[in-house]
PDB file of C-alpha atoms in Angstrom:
ATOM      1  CA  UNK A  90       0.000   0.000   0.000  1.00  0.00           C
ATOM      2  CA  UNK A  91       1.636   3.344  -0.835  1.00  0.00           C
ATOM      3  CA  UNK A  92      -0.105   7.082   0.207  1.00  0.00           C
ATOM      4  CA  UNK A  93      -3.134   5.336   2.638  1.00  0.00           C
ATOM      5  CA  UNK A  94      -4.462   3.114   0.095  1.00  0.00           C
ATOM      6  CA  UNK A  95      -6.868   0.866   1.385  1.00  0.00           C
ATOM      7  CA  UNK A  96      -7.135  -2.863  -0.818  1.00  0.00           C
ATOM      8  CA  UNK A  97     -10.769  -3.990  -2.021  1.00  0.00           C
ATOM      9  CA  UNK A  98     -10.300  -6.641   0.818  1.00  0.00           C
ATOM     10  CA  UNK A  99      -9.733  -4.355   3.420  1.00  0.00           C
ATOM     11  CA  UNK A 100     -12.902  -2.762   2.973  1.00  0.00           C
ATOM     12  CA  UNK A 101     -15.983  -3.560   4.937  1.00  0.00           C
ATOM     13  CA  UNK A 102     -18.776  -4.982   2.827  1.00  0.00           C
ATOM     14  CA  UNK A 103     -22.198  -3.476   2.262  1.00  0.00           C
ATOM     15  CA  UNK A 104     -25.056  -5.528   3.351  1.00  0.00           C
ATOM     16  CA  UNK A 105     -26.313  -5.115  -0.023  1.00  0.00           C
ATOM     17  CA  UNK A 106     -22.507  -6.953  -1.655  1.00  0.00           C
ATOM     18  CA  UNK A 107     -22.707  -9.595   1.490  1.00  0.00           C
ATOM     19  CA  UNK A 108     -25.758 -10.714   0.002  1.00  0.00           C
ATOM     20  CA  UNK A 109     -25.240 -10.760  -3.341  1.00  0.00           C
ATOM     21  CA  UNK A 110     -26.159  -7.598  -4.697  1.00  0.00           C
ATOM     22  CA  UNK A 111     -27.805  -7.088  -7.892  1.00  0.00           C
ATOM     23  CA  UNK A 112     -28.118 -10.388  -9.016  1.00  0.00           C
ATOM     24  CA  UNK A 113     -29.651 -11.414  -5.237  1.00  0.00           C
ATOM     25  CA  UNK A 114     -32.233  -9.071  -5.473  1.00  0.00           C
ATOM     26  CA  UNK A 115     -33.087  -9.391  -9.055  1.00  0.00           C
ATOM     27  CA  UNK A 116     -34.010 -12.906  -8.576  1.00  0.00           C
ATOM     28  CA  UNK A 117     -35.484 -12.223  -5.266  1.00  0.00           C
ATOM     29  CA  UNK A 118     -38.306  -9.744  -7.029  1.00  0.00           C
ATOM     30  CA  UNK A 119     -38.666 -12.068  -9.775  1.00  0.00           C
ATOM     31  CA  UNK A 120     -39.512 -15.065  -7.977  1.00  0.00           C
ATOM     32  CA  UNK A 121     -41.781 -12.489  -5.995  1.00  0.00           C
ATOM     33  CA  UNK A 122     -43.821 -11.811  -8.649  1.00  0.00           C
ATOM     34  CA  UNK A 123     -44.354 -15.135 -10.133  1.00  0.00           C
ATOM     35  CA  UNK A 124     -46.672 -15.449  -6.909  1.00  0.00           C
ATOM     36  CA  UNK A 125     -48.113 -12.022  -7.266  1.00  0.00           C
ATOM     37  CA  UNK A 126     -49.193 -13.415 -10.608  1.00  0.00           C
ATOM     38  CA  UNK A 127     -50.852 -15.837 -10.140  1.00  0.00           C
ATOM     39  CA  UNK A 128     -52.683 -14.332  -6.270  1.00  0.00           C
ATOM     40  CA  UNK A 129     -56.483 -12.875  -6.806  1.00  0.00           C
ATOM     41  CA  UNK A 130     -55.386 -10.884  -3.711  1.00  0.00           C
ATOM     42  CA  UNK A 131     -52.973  -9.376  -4.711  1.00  0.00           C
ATOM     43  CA  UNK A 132     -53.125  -8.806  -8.375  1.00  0.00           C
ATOM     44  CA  UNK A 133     -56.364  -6.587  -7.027  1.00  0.00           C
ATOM     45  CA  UNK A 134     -53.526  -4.202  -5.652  1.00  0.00           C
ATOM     46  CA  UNK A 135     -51.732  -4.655  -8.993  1.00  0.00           C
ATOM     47  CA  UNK A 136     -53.541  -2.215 -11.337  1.00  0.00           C
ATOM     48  CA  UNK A 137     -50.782  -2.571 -14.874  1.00  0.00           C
ATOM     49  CA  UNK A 138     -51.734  -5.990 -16.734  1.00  0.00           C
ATOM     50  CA  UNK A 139     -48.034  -6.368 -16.939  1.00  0.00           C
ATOM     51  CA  UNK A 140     -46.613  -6.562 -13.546  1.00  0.00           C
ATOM     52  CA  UNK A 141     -43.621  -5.632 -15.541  1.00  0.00           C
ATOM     53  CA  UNK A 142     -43.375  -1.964 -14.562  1.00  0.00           C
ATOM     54  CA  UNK A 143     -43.633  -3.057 -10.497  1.00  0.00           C
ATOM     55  CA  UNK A 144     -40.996  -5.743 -10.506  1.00  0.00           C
ATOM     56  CA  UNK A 145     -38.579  -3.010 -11.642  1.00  0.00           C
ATOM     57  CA  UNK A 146     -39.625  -0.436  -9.106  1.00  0.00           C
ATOM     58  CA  UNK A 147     -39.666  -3.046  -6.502  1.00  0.00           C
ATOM     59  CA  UNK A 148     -35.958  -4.798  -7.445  1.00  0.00           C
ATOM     60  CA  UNK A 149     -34.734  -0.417  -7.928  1.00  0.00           C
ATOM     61  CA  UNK A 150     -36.017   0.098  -4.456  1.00  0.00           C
ATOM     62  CA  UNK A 151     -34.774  -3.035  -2.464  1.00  0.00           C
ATOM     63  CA  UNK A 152     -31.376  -2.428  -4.032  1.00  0.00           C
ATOM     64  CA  UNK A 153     -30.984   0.991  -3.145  1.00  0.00           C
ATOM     65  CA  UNK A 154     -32.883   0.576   0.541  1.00  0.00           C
ATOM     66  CA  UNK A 155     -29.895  -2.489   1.437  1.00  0.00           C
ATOM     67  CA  UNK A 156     -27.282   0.134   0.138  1.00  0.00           C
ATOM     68  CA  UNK A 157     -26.530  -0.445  -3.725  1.00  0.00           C
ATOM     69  CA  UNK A 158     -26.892   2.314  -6.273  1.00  0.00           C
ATOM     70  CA  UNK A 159     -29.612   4.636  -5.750  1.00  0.00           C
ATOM     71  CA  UNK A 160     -31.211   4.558  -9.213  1.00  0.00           C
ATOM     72  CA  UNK A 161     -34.430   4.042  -7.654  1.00  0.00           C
ATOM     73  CA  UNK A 162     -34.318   7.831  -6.000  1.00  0.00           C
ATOM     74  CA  UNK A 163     -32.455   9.204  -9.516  1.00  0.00           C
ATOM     75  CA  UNK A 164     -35.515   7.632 -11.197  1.00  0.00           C
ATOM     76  CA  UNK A 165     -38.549   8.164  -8.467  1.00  0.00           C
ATOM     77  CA  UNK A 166     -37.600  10.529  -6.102  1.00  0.00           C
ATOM     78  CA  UNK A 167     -37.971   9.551  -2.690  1.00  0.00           C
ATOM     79  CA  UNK A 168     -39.528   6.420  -1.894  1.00  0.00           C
ATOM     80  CA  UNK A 169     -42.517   7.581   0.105  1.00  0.00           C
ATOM     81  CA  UNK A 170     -43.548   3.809   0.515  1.00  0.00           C
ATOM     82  CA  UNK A 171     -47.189   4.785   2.155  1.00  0.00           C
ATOM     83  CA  UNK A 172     -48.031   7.906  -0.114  1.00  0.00           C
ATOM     84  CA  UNK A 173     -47.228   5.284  -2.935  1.00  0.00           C
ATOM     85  CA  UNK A 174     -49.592   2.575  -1.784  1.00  0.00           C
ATOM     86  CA  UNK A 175     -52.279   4.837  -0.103  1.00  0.00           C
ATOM     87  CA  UNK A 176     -54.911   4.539  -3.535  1.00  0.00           C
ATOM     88  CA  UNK A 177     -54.495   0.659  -2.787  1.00  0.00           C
ATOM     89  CA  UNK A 178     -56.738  -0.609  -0.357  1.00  0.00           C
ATOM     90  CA  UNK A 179     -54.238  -3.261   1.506  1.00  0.00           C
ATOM     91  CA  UNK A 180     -55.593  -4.909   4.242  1.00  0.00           C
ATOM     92  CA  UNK A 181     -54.595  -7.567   6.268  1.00  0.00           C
ATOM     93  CA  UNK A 182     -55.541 -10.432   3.927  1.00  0.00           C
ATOM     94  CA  UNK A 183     -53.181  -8.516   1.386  1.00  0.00           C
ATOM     95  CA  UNK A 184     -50.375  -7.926   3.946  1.00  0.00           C
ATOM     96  CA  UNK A 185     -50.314 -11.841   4.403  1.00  0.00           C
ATOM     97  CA  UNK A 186     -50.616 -12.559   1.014  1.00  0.00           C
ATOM     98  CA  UNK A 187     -47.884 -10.402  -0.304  1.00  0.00           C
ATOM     99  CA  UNK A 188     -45.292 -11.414   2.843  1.00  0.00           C
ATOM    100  CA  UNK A 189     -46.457 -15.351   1.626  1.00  0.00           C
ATOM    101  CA  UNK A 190     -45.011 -14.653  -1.766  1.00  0.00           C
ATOM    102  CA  UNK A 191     -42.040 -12.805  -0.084  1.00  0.00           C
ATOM    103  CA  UNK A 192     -41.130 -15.290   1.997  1.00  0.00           C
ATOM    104  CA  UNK A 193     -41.044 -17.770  -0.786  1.00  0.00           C
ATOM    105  CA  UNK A 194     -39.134 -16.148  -3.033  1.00  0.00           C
ATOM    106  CA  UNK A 195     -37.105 -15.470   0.030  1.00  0.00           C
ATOM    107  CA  UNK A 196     -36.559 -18.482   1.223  1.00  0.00           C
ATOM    108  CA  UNK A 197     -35.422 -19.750  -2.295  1.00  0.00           C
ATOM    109  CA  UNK A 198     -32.267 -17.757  -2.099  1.00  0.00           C
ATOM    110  CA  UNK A 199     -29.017 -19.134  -0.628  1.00  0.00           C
ATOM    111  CA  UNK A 200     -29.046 -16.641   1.906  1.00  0.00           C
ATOM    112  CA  UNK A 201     -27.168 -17.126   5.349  1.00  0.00           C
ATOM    113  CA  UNK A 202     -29.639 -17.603   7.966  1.00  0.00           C
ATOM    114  CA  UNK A 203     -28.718 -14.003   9.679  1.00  0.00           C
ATOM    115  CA  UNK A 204     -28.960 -12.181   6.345  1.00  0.00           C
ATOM    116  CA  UNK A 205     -31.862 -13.963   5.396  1.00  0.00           C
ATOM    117  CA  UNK A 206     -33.988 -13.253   9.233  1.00  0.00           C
ATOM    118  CA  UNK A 207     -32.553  -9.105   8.650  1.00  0.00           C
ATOM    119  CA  UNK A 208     -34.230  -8.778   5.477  1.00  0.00           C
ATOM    120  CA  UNK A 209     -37.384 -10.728   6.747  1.00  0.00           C
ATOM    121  CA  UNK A 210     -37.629  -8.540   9.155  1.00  0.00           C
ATOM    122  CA  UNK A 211     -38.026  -5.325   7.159  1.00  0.00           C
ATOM    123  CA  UNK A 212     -40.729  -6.973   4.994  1.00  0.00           C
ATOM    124  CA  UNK A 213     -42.753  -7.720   7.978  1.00  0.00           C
ATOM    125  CA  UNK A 214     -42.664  -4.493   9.257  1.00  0.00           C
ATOM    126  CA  UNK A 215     -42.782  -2.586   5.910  1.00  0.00           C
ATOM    127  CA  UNK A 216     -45.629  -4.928   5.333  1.00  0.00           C
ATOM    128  CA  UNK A 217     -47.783  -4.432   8.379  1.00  0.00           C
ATOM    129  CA  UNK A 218     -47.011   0.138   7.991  1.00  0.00           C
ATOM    130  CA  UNK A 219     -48.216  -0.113   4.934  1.00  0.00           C
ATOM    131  CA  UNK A 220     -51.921  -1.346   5.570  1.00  0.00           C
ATOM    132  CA  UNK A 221     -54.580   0.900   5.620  1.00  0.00           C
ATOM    133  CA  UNK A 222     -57.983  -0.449   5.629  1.00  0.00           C
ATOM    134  CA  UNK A 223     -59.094  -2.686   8.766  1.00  0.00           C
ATOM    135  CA  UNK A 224     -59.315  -6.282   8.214  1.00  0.00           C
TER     136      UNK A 224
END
């Protein structure tokens, strides 16, 4: 090392690289929405025939929320998950239905248990914010 160089190796990873980055999270949303799909539920929330359009915002925003590029925010602006969702009516049956498919596509991954239970535990409380209708 010459003038405070720091090696690749030396520095710490993002949770985004330790998982995989891109490519992790690409397949993730894919496999996602091949349940979305398919779910009376939740294609209800769904409005585009061609889910198409979501999977990209979705797979833009999980990258750039577990620290990859932010695209999403270059493209979208701010997130503002519940202003986003608020002309949806997403109760619980859609919470559950949408963290089903999640969890799937989830647990599909070769994720590390740890890495796997952090990113889990977003959905499910990104999930449960996000409805707003009772029931």
């Amino acid at each position: 090392m010459q003038n405070g160089d720091v090696s690749d190796r030396a520095r710490p990873q993002t949770f985004f690289e330790a998982v995989g980055g891109e490519e992790t999270f690409t397949l993730l949303v894919q496999r996602f929405y091949e349940g979305v799909a398919a779910d009376p539920v939740l294609r209800a929330v769904y409005p585009e025939d061609d889910l198409g359009p979501a999977e990209v915002r979705l797979r833009l925003f999980l990258i750039q929320y577990w620290g990859g590029p932010s695209t999403y925010n270059d493209v979208r602006g701010h997130p503002r998950l519940r202003m986003r969702h608020a002309p949806f009516a997403i109760g619980t049956a859609a919470r559950d239905a949408w963290l089903g498919h999640m969890r799937t596509a989830l647990d599909s991954l070769d994720l590390p248990p740890a890495y796997r239970q952090t990113i889990w535990d977003y959905f499910a409380q990104a999930a449960d914010s996000l409805r707003n209708v009772p029931g």
